[in-house]
PDB file of C-alpha atoms in Angstrom:
ATOM      1  CA  UNK A   1     102.166 164.600 107.522  1.00  0.00           C
ATOM      2  CA  UNK A   2     101.003 162.142 110.170  1.00  0.00           C
ATOM      3  CA  UNK A   3     102.279 158.607 109.653  1.00  0.00           C
ATOM      4  CA  UNK A   4      99.278 156.672 108.343  1.00  0.00           C
ATOM      5  CA  UNK A   5     100.579 153.302 109.483  1.00  0.00           C
ATOM      6  CA  UNK A   6     100.542 154.539 113.076  1.00  0.00           C
ATOM      7  CA  UNK A   7      96.983 155.746 112.583  1.00  0.00           C
ATOM      8  CA  UNK A   8      96.068 152.361 111.064  1.00  0.00           C
ATOM      9  CA  UNK A   9      96.625 150.732 114.453  1.00  0.00           C
ATOM     10  CA  UNK A  10      94.217 153.131 116.160  1.00  0.00           C
ATOM     11  CA  UNK A  11      91.110 152.761 114.014  1.00  0.00           C
ATOM     12  CA  UNK A  12      89.575 151.694 110.707  1.00  0.00           C
ATOM     13  CA  UNK A  13      91.359 151.842 107.378  1.00  0.00           C
ATOM     14  CA  UNK A  14      90.773 155.313 105.969  1.00  0.00           C
ATOM     15  CA  UNK A  15      90.069 155.241 102.226  1.00  0.00           C
ATOM     16  CA  UNK A  16      90.023 157.965  99.574  1.00  0.00           C
ATOM     17  CA  UNK A  17      88.148 157.196  96.333  1.00  0.00           C
ATOM     18  CA  UNK A  18      88.889 158.668  92.904  1.00  0.00           C
ATOM     19  CA  UNK A  19      86.429 157.885  90.104  1.00  0.00           C
ATOM     20  CA  UNK A  20      84.753 160.202  87.616  1.00  0.00           C
ATOM     21  CA  UNK A  21      81.553 158.129  87.576  1.00  0.00           C
ATOM     22  CA  UNK A  22      79.387 159.178  90.506  1.00  0.00           C
ATOM     23  CA  UNK A  23      77.273 156.016  90.534  1.00  0.00           C
ATOM     24  CA  UNK A  24      80.360 153.785  90.576  1.00  0.00           C
ATOM     25  CA  UNK A  25      82.004 155.904  93.256  1.00  0.00           C
ATOM     26  CA  UNK A  26      78.916 155.806  95.459  1.00  0.00           C
ATOM     27  CA  UNK A  27      78.570 152.066  94.972  1.00  0.00           C
ATOM     28  CA  UNK A  28      82.170 151.399  96.007  1.00  0.00           C
ATOM     29  CA  UNK A  29      81.807 153.760  98.972  1.00  0.00           C
ATOM     30  CA  UNK A  30      78.678 151.946 100.126  1.00  0.00           C
ATOM     31  CA  UNK A  31      80.429 148.581  99.928  1.00  0.00           C
ATOM     32  CA  UNK A  32      83.476 149.796 101.834  1.00  0.00           C
ATOM     33  CA  UNK A  33      81.538 151.664 104.506  1.00  0.00           C
ATOM     34  CA  UNK A  34      79.600 148.482 105.226  1.00  0.00           C
ATOM     35  CA  UNK A  35      82.841 146.988 106.574  1.00  0.00           C
ATOM     36  CA  UNK A  36      83.455 147.603 110.285  1.00  0.00           C
ATOM     37  CA  UNK A  37      87.165 148.241 109.801  1.00  0.00           C
ATOM     38  CA  UNK A  38      87.029 150.411 106.648  1.00  0.00           C
ATOM     39  CA  UNK A  39      85.843 154.001 106.315  1.00  0.00           C
ATOM     40  CA  UNK A  40      85.635 156.150 103.186  1.00  0.00           C
ATOM     41  CA  UNK A  41      86.889 159.554 104.311  1.00  0.00           C
ATOM     42  CA  UNK A  42      87.020 161.367 101.000  1.00  0.00           C
ATOM     43  CA  UNK A  43      86.015 161.250  97.345  1.00  0.00           C
ATOM     44  CA  UNK A  44      86.947 163.081  94.152  1.00  0.00           C
ATOM     45  CA  UNK A  45      85.823 162.905  90.534  1.00  0.00           C
ATOM     46  CA  UNK A  46      88.758 164.173  88.447  1.00  0.00           C
ATOM     47  CA  UNK A  47      92.518 164.038  88.117  1.00  0.00           C
ATOM     48  CA  UNK A  48      92.686 167.804  88.642  1.00  0.00           C
ATOM     49  CA  UNK A  49      92.750 168.527  92.358  1.00  0.00           C
ATOM     50  CA  UNK A  50      92.889 164.846  93.300  1.00  0.00           C
ATOM     51  CA  UNK A  51      96.220 165.026  95.130  1.00  0.00           C
ATOM     52  CA  UNK A  52      95.083 167.937  97.281  1.00  0.00           C
ATOM     53  CA  UNK A  53      91.725 166.256  97.945  1.00  0.00           C
ATOM     54  CA  UNK A  54      93.461 163.059  99.042  1.00  0.00           C
ATOM     55  CA  UNK A  55      95.916 164.874 101.310  1.00  0.00           C
ATOM     56  CA  UNK A  56      93.100 166.839 102.935  1.00  0.00           C
ATOM     57  CA  UNK A  57      91.413 163.707 104.291  1.00  0.00           C
ATOM     58  CA  UNK A  58      94.652 161.948 105.321  1.00  0.00           C
ATOM     59  CA  UNK A  59      93.777 158.420 104.117  1.00  0.00           C
ATOM     60  CA  UNK A  60      95.713 155.207 104.560  1.00  0.00           C
ATOM     61  CA  UNK A  61      94.742 154.056 101.062  1.00  0.00           C
ATOM     62  CA  UNK A  62      93.793 155.888  97.857  1.00  0.00           C
ATOM     63  CA  UNK A  63      91.718 153.743  95.495  1.00  0.00           C
ATOM     64  CA  UNK A  64      92.226 155.268  92.047  1.00  0.00           C
ATOM     65  CA  UNK A  65      90.360 154.558  88.835  1.00  0.00           C
ATOM     66  CA  UNK A  66      92.849 154.298  85.967  1.00  0.00           C
ATOM     67  CA  UNK A  67      90.613 156.016  83.419  1.00  0.00           C
ATOM     68  CA  UNK A  68      89.478 159.573  84.211  1.00  0.00           C
ATOM     69  CA  UNK A  69      87.876 162.224  82.059  1.00  0.00           C
ATOM     70  CA  UNK A  70      90.772 164.655  82.388  1.00  0.00           C
ATOM     71  CA  UNK A  71      93.728 162.313  82.855  1.00  0.00           C
ATOM     72  CA  UNK A  72      94.622 158.967  84.375  1.00  0.00           C
ATOM     73  CA  UNK A  73      94.755 157.490  87.840  1.00  0.00           C
ATOM     74  CA  UNK A  74      98.326 156.441  87.046  1.00  0.00           C
ATOM     75  CA  UNK A  75      99.376 160.096  86.878  1.00  0.00           C
ATOM     76  CA  UNK A  76      97.522 160.838  90.116  1.00  0.00           C
ATOM     77  CA  UNK A  77      99.162 157.849  91.792  1.00  0.00           C
ATOM     78  CA  UNK A  78     102.608 159.082  90.794  1.00  0.00           C
ATOM     79  CA  UNK A  79     101.863 162.548  92.180  1.00  0.00           C
ATOM     80  CA  UNK A  80     100.380 161.222  95.425  1.00  0.00           C
ATOM     81  CA  UNK A  81     103.306 158.900  96.039  1.00  0.00           C
ATOM     82  CA  UNK A  82     105.758 161.725  95.362  1.00  0.00           C
ATOM     83  CA  UNK A  83     104.078 164.276  97.629  1.00  0.00           C
ATOM     84  CA  UNK A  84     102.622 161.913 100.249  1.00  0.00           C
ATOM     85  CA  UNK A  85     104.542 158.615 100.299  1.00  0.00           C
ATOM     86  CA  UNK A  86     102.649 157.403 103.385  1.00  0.00           C
ATOM     87  CA  UNK A  87      99.472 157.040 101.305  1.00  0.00           C
ATOM     88  CA  UNK A  88      99.268 153.613  99.661  1.00  0.00           C
ATOM     89  CA  UNK A  89      97.669 153.564  96.206  1.00  0.00           C
ATOM     90  CA  UNK A  90      95.503 150.796  94.797  1.00  0.00           C
ATOM     91  CA  UNK A  91      94.634 151.059  91.101  1.00  0.00           C
ATOM     92  CA  UNK A  92      91.325 150.021  89.563  1.00  0.00           C
ATOM     93  CA  UNK A  93      91.602 148.907  85.939  1.00  0.00           C
ATOM     94  CA  UNK A  94      89.553 147.050  83.350  1.00  0.00           C
ATOM     95  CA  UNK A  95      92.598 145.396  81.779  1.00  0.00           C
ATOM     96  CA  UNK A  96      94.887 142.727  83.194  1.00  0.00           C
ATOM     97  CA  UNK A  97      97.861 143.131  80.874  1.00  0.00           C
ATOM     98  CA  UNK A  98     101.588 143.742  81.081  1.00  0.00           C
ATOM     99  CA  UNK A  99     101.385 147.458  80.337  1.00  0.00           C
ATOM    100  CA  UNK A 100      98.739 148.078  83.021  1.00  0.00           C
ATOM    101  CA  UNK A 101     100.828 146.295  85.637  1.00  0.00           C
ATOM    102  CA  UNK A 102     104.054 148.025  84.639  1.00  0.00           C
ATOM    103  CA  UNK A 103     102.449 151.465  84.573  1.00  0.00           C
ATOM    104  CA  UNK A 104     101.053 150.873  88.056  1.00  0.00           C
ATOM    105  CA  UNK A 105     104.396 149.625  89.373  1.00  0.00           C
ATOM    106  CA  UNK A 106     106.354 152.538  87.905  1.00  0.00           C
ATOM    107  CA  UNK A 107     103.874 155.012  89.393  1.00  0.00           C
ATOM    108  CA  UNK A 108     104.477 153.586  92.855  1.00  0.00           C
ATOM    109  CA  UNK A 109     101.182 151.739  93.319  1.00  0.00           C
ATOM    110  CA  UNK A 110     101.025 148.982  95.903  1.00  0.00           C
ATOM    111  CA  UNK A 111      98.780 146.984  93.621  1.00  0.00           C
ATOM    112  CA  UNK A 112      96.054 147.024  91.013  1.00  0.00           C
ATOM    113  CA  UNK A 113      92.771 145.182  90.890  1.00  0.00           C
ATOM    114  CA  UNK A 114      90.283 144.588  88.111  1.00  0.00           C
ATOM    115  CA  UNK A 115      86.951 146.365  88.193  1.00  0.00           C
ATOM    116  CA  UNK A 116      85.343 142.938  87.930  1.00  0.00           C
ATOM    117  CA  UNK A 117      86.810 142.022  91.316  1.00  0.00           C
ATOM    118  CA  UNK A 118      84.558 140.588  94.008  1.00  0.00           C
ATOM    119  CA  UNK A 119      83.658 142.725  96.993  1.00  0.00           C
ATOM    120  CA  UNK A 120      85.566 140.606  99.485  1.00  0.00           C
ATOM    121  CA  UNK A 121      88.665 140.649  97.258  1.00  0.00           C
ATOM    122  CA  UNK A 122      88.586 144.447  97.027  1.00  0.00           C
ATOM    123  CA  UNK A 123      88.212 144.934 100.769  1.00  0.00           C
ATOM    124  CA  UNK A 124      90.973 142.423 101.474  1.00  0.00           C
ATOM    125  CA  UNK A 125      93.276 144.158  99.001  1.00  0.00           C
ATOM    126  CA  UNK A 126      92.617 147.479 100.728  1.00  0.00           C
ATOM    127  CA  UNK A 127      93.410 145.986 104.130  1.00  0.00           C
ATOM    128  CA  UNK A 128      96.659 144.505 102.838  1.00  0.00           C
ATOM    129  CA  UNK A 129      98.016 147.655 101.218  1.00  0.00           C
ATOM    130  CA  UNK A 130      97.000 149.648 104.317  1.00  0.00           C
ATOM    131  CA  UNK A 131      99.259 147.325 106.307  1.00  0.00           C
ATOM    132  CA  UNK A 132     102.133 147.974 103.927  1.00  0.00           C
ATOM    133  CA  UNK A 133     101.827 144.826 101.815  1.00  0.00           C
ATOM    134  CA  UNK A 134     102.980 145.120  98.193  1.00  0.00           C
ATOM    135  CA  UNK A 135     100.499 143.270  95.994  1.00  0.00           C
ATOM    136  CA  UNK A 136     102.685 143.839  92.935  1.00  0.00           C
ATOM    137  CA  UNK A 137     105.157 140.979  93.102  1.00  0.00           C
ATOM    138  CA  UNK A 138     108.629 142.179  92.071  1.00  0.00           C
ATOM    139  CA  UNK A 139     109.495 138.967  90.260  1.00  0.00           C
ATOM    140  CA  UNK A 140     106.268 139.151  88.279  1.00  0.00           C
ATOM    141  CA  UNK A 141     106.922 142.800  87.432  1.00  0.00           C
ATOM    142  CA  UNK A 142     110.410 141.948  86.129  1.00  0.00           C
ATOM    143  CA  UNK A 143     109.026 139.059  84.084  1.00  0.00           C
ATOM    144  CA  UNK A 144     106.321 141.193  82.535  1.00  0.00           C
ATOM    145  CA  UNK A 145     108.821 143.981  81.915  1.00  0.00           C
ATOM    146  CA  UNK A 146     110.994 141.658  79.845  1.00  0.00           C
ATOM    147  CA  UNK A 147     107.955 140.381  77.986  1.00  0.00           C
ATOM    148  CA  UNK A 148     106.584 143.877  77.413  1.00  0.00           C
ATOM    149  CA  UNK A 149     109.954 145.082  76.068  1.00  0.00           C
ATOM    150  CA  UNK A 150     109.454 142.739  73.106  1.00  0.00           C
ATOM    151  CA  UNK A 151     106.055 144.203  72.165  1.00  0.00           C
ATOM    152  CA  UNK A 152     105.467 147.149  69.841  1.00  0.00           C
ATOM    153  CA  UNK A 153     104.538 149.390  72.773  1.00  0.00           C
ATOM    154  CA  UNK A 154     107.654 148.276  74.625  1.00  0.00           C
ATOM    155  CA  UNK A 155     109.944 149.098  71.707  1.00  0.00           C
ATOM    156  CA  UNK A 156     108.293 152.510  71.383  1.00  0.00           C
ATOM    157  CA  UNK A 157     109.358 153.316  74.932  1.00  0.00           C
ATOM    158  CA  UNK A 158     112.993 153.114  73.792  1.00  0.00           C
ATOM    159  CA  UNK A 159     112.499 156.146  71.562  1.00  0.00           C
ATOM    160  CA  UNK A 160     113.854 159.505  72.681  1.00  0.00           C
ATOM    161  CA  UNK A 161     111.322 162.335  73.280  1.00  0.00           C
ATOM    162  CA  UNK A 162     112.174 163.862  69.900  1.00  0.00           C
ATOM    163  CA  UNK A 163     111.841 160.523  68.121  1.00  0.00           C
ATOM    164  CA  UNK A 164     108.535 159.847  69.880  1.00  0.00           C
ATOM    165  CA  UNK A 165     107.133 163.185  68.770  1.00  0.00           C
ATOM    166  CA  UNK A 166     108.247 162.638  65.180  1.00  0.00           C
ATOM    167  CA  UNK A 167     106.715 159.148  65.258  1.00  0.00           C
ATOM    168  CA  UNK A 168     103.395 160.650  66.403  1.00  0.00           C
ATOM    169  CA  UNK A 169     103.482 163.252  63.652  1.00  0.00           C
ATOM    170  CA  UNK A 170     104.263 160.603  61.041  1.00  0.00           C
ATOM    171  CA  UNK A 171     101.227 158.755  62.342  1.00  0.00           C
ATOM    172  CA  UNK A 172      99.206 161.941  61.806  1.00  0.00           C
ATOM    173  CA  UNK A 173     100.243 161.874  58.148  1.00  0.00           C
ATOM    174  CA  UNK A 174     102.706 164.786  58.170  1.00  0.00           C
ATOM    175  CA  UNK A 175     105.608 164.913  55.720  1.00  0.00           C
ATOM    176  CA  UNK A 176     109.187 165.539  56.820  1.00  0.00           C
ATOM    177  CA  UNK A 177     108.872 169.166  55.705  1.00  0.00           C
ATOM    178  CA  UNK A 178     105.677 169.628  57.721  1.00  0.00           C
ATOM    179  CA  UNK A 179     107.247 167.954  60.756  1.00  0.00           C
ATOM    180  CA  UNK A 180     110.273 170.220  60.439  1.00  0.00           C
ATOM    181  CA  UNK A 181     108.003 173.269  60.447  1.00  0.00           C
ATOM    182  CA  UNK A 182     105.984 171.930  63.398  1.00  0.00           C
ATOM    183  CA  UNK A 183     109.056 171.188  65.522  1.00  0.00           C
ATOM    184  CA  UNK A 184     111.239 174.098  64.335  1.00  0.00           C
ATOM    185  CA  UNK A 185     113.891 171.733  62.998  1.00  0.00           C
ATOM    186  CA  UNK A 186     115.781 171.432  59.733  1.00  0.00           C
ATOM    187  CA  UNK A 187     114.230 168.952  57.328  1.00  0.00           C
ATOM    188  CA  UNK A 188     117.522 167.024  57.224  1.00  0.00           C
ATOM    189  CA  UNK A 189     117.426 166.701  61.031  1.00  0.00           C
ATOM    190  CA  UNK A 190     113.932 165.269  60.828  1.00  0.00           C
ATOM    191  CA  UNK A 191     115.091 162.746  58.224  1.00  0.00           C
ATOM    192  CA  UNK A 192     117.927 161.647  60.536  1.00  0.00           C
ATOM    193  CA  UNK A 193     115.541 161.247  63.480  1.00  0.00           C
ATOM    194  CA  UNK A 194     113.119 159.300  61.301  1.00  0.00           C
ATOM    195  CA  UNK A 195     115.909 157.012  60.097  1.00  0.00           C
ATOM    196  CA  UNK A 196     116.982 156.303  63.680  1.00  0.00           C
ATOM    197  CA  UNK A 197     113.471 155.537  64.901  1.00  0.00           C
ATOM    198  CA  UNK A 198     112.794 153.312  61.894  1.00  0.00           C
ATOM    199  CA  UNK A 199     115.914 151.331  62.799  1.00  0.00           C
ATOM    200  CA  UNK A 200     114.809 150.957  66.432  1.00  0.00           C
ATOM    201  CA  UNK A 201     111.338 149.840  65.368  1.00  0.00           C
ATOM    202  CA  UNK A 202     112.663 147.406  62.760  1.00  0.00           C
ATOM    203  CA  UNK A 203     110.770 148.991  59.894  1.00  0.00           C
ATOM    204  CA  UNK A 204     111.914 150.344  56.545  1.00  0.00           C
ATOM    205  CA  UNK A 205     109.099 152.502  55.194  1.00  0.00           C
ATOM    206  CA  UNK A 206     107.106 155.508  56.338  1.00  0.00           C
ATOM    207  CA  UNK A 207     103.831 153.698  55.657  1.00  0.00           C
ATOM    208  CA  UNK A 208     104.864 150.997  58.133  1.00  0.00           C
ATOM    209  CA  UNK A 209     105.481 153.644  60.791  1.00  0.00           C
ATOM    210  CA  UNK A 210     102.067 155.198  60.143  1.00  0.00           C
ATOM    211  CA  UNK A 211     100.375 151.799  60.361  1.00  0.00           C
ATOM    212  CA  UNK A 212     102.185 151.013  63.619  1.00  0.00           C
ATOM    213  CA  UNK A 213     101.167 154.376  65.084  1.00  0.00           C
ATOM    214  CA  UNK A 214      97.531 153.674  64.181  1.00  0.00           C
ATOM    215  CA  UNK A 215      97.622 150.201  65.791  1.00  0.00           C
ATOM    216  CA  UNK A 216      99.192 151.465  68.993  1.00  0.00           C
ATOM    217  CA  UNK A 217      96.792 154.402  69.216  1.00  0.00           C
ATOM    218  CA  UNK A 218      93.799 152.093  68.759  1.00  0.00           C
ATOM    219  CA  UNK A 219      94.995 149.709  71.473  1.00  0.00           C
ATOM    220  CA  UNK A 220      95.595 152.576  73.892  1.00  0.00           C
ATOM    221  CA  UNK A 221      92.139 153.995  73.237  1.00  0.00           C
ATOM    222  CA  UNK A 222      90.548 150.601  73.853  1.00  0.00           C
ATOM    223  CA  UNK A 223      92.500 150.222  77.094  1.00  0.00           C
ATOM    224  CA  UNK A 224      90.838 153.301  78.580  1.00  0.00           C
ATOM    225  CA  UNK A 225      87.294 152.715  77.361  1.00  0.00           C
TER     226      UNK A 225
END
């Protein structure tokens, strides 16, 4: 793939937009195209096919909406950065919280901006990441990572894949026997997994685990609305 930073010196910043709302996408494109040194060279409306669509127009910057109808911009960012590391990714999100920042950082994004951002702040952010500037400060990321590790969502990330799945099924109201059948495990194995995850989460009863699962699920749903 052509080095985008070399291309950056020869012309305007080439931008790819990913947003499943056509009106929003058109509005952002109109704002960006009004700038003499920025050009929207491609658009897409879903997570599916987004990586290929971005690669086809060879942008300097991919501006990705976090919430999409069939996935998340975080997943798309991770895939773009893996397949095309020369493309800088800038996330658009409605939430300025520790989890949003950490998810963006771990996916390889150069930064994330709130949807309430002013036009001049968005265009300046695009120019910066096109020039290779990291808007996600490493010290801030480490600070938020430590702070996030102490939250319920942070503790949940310490669970193994098996423990996470069992936690989800407990949240769905399944008994150990039902979970065992669902996961093709012995009921005793499920009990051991449940005991371990209860210890990690600092809870003693199944009802507490179900309540925690409901709280976390509600917060995650609100984050993407």
